[in-house]
């Protein structure tokens, strides 16, 4: 040990010097800590700003999603109205097709009836011709027997 530290005054000076050195180190640690706290505060401010921006962005996105939902709902409503119109037209077409089918059945029945009437008339006409031919043949036979021919 140096000679001056052996004396009470030297020990006192050494303690003061050690105290000052300890305080310097404490001040340096406090400065480092203050710097780190400032950095942390800056990062917290950035984080807070980012969080505020994120919340704002989330709000904007929610608004856009709401608009998109409303737009999709409007489009689905329009499509739904179109489908309803198409279904109504298909119902009208089905009704018209059923009516036409009924009309065609009635016409077919009427045509068959007319065809039968024509066949009956032709048969009656043919029978009448046969009857006339038979009557003419008998008349000719009677005239021949009577000598008129």
XYZ file of C-alpha atoms in Angstrom:
149
model
C 0.000 0.000 0.000
C 1.220 3.478 -0.684
C 2.351 5.474 2.304
C -0.257 8.200 2.069
C -3.105 5.664 2.313
C -1.751 4.405 5.605
C -2.415 7.680 7.316
C -5.927 8.587 8.360
C -5.881 11.460 5.977
C -4.794 9.189 3.138
C -7.478 6.666 4.023
C -9.999 9.477 4.101
C -8.794 10.710 0.669
C -8.935 7.156 -0.651
C -12.491 6.747 0.602
C -13.507 10.067 -0.883
C -11.859 9.095 -4.149
C -13.596 5.688 -4.056
C -16.871 7.436 -3.257
C -16.362 9.866 -6.144
C -15.441 7.002 -8.475
C -18.571 5.113 -7.319
C -20.680 8.207 -7.878
C -19.118 8.691 -11.341
C -19.970 5.073 -12.188
C -23.464 5.562 -10.780
C -23.856 8.754 -12.835
C -22.615 6.889 -15.938
C -25.058 4.064 -15.231
C -27.815 6.606 -14.655
C -26.898 8.345 -17.940
C -26.965 4.980 -19.709
C -30.235 4.196 -17.984
C -31.629 7.629 -18.916
C -30.502 7.111 -22.506
C -32.156 3.703 -22.543
C -35.282 5.136 -20.925
C -35.300 7.878 -23.604
C -34.885 5.208 -26.293
C -37.614 3.121 -24.684
C -39.830 6.196 -24.438
C -39.166 6.909 -28.117
C -40.007 3.297 -28.985
C -43.156 3.492 -26.853
C -44.158 6.687 -28.663
C -43.534 4.945 -32.011
C -45.452 1.917 -30.771
C -48.296 4.147 -29.601
C -48.375 5.949 -32.961
C -48.307 2.616 -34.771
C -51.096 1.331 -32.542
C -53.157 4.467 -33.217
C -52.490 4.075 -36.943
C -53.375 0.386 -36.722
C -56.635 1.201 -34.976
C -57.360 3.801 -37.619
C -56.549 1.294 -40.359
C -58.761 -1.322 -38.695
C -61.563 1.237 -38.539
C -61.056 2.054 -42.213
C -61.039 -1.627 -43.105
C -64.215 -2.185 -41.086
C -65.820 0.699 -42.956
C -64.716 -0.727 -46.292
C -65.976 -4.167 -45.300
C -69.305 -2.608 -44.351
C -69.472 -0.896 -47.745
C -68.541 -4.145 -49.482
C -71.212 -6.012 -47.529
C -73.778 -3.409 -48.473
C -72.667 -3.613 -52.114
C -72.805 -7.421 -52.073
C -76.235 -7.285 -50.436
C -77.456 -4.866 -53.119
C -76.078 -7.093 -55.850
C -77.633 -10.201 -54.325
C -80.942 -8.372 -54.039
C -80.696 -7.409 -57.722
C -79.834 -10.990 -58.660
C -82.690 -12.227 -56.483
C -85.103 -9.868 -58.261
C -83.816 -11.098 -61.625
C -84.287 -14.712 -60.579
C -87.794 -13.903 -59.382
C -88.549 -12.276 -62.746
C -87.107 -15.281 -64.592
C -89.148 -17.662 -62.441
C -92.283 -15.610 -63.093
C -91.592 -15.763 -66.835
C -90.983 -19.501 -66.614
C -94.299 -19.884 -64.751
C -96.021 -17.880 -67.479
C -94.342 -20.030 -70.137
C -95.404 -23.208 -68.315
C -98.971 -21.939 -68.082
C -98.971 -21.017 -71.786
C -97.477 -24.405 -72.702
C -100.123 -26.192 -70.608
C -102.874 -24.125 -72.236
C -101.445 -24.841 -75.683
C -101.222 -28.560 -74.859
C -104.883 -28.499 -73.752
C -105.835 -26.639 -76.950
C -103.897 -29.161 -79.057
C -105.683 -32.065 -77.284
C -109.055 -30.417 -77.931
C -108.117 -29.814 -81.586
C -106.962 -33.420 -81.938
C -110.263 -34.634 -80.496
C -112.147 -32.280 -82.842
C -110.051 -33.392 -85.828
C -110.603 -37.045 -84.959
C -114.330 -36.366 -84.676
C -114.330 -34.549 -88.042
C -112.236 -37.362 -89.593
C -114.769 -39.901 -88.311
C -117.625 -37.767 -89.643
C -115.882 -37.572 -93.050
C -115.299 -41.337 -93.039
C -118.932 -41.900 -92.090
C -120.015 -39.513 -94.860
C -117.780 -41.287 -97.362
C -119.138 -44.656 -96.268
C -122.680 -43.329 -96.471
C -121.926 -41.868 -99.908
C -120.342 -45.127 -101.033
C -123.285 -47.067 -99.643
C -125.644 -44.640 -101.387
C -123.733 -45.147 -104.673
C -123.946 -48.907 -104.196
C -127.661 -48.556 -103.484
C -128.083 -46.349 -106.588
C -126.086 -48.835 -108.674
C -128.264 -51.658 -107.366
C -131.431 -49.665 -108.029
C -130.183 -48.829 -111.544
C -129.306 -52.487 -112.101
C -132.814 -53.505 -110.970
C -134.365 -50.773 -113.082
C -132.371 -51.946 -116.088
C -133.458 -55.497 -115.356
C -137.091 -54.426 -115.074
C -136.874 -52.388 -118.288
C -135.305 -55.321 -120.052
C -138.027 -57.614 -118.761
C -140.636 -55.136 -119.701
C -139.008 -54.816 -123.077
C -138.401 -51.174 -122.837
C -134.825 -51.535 -123.658
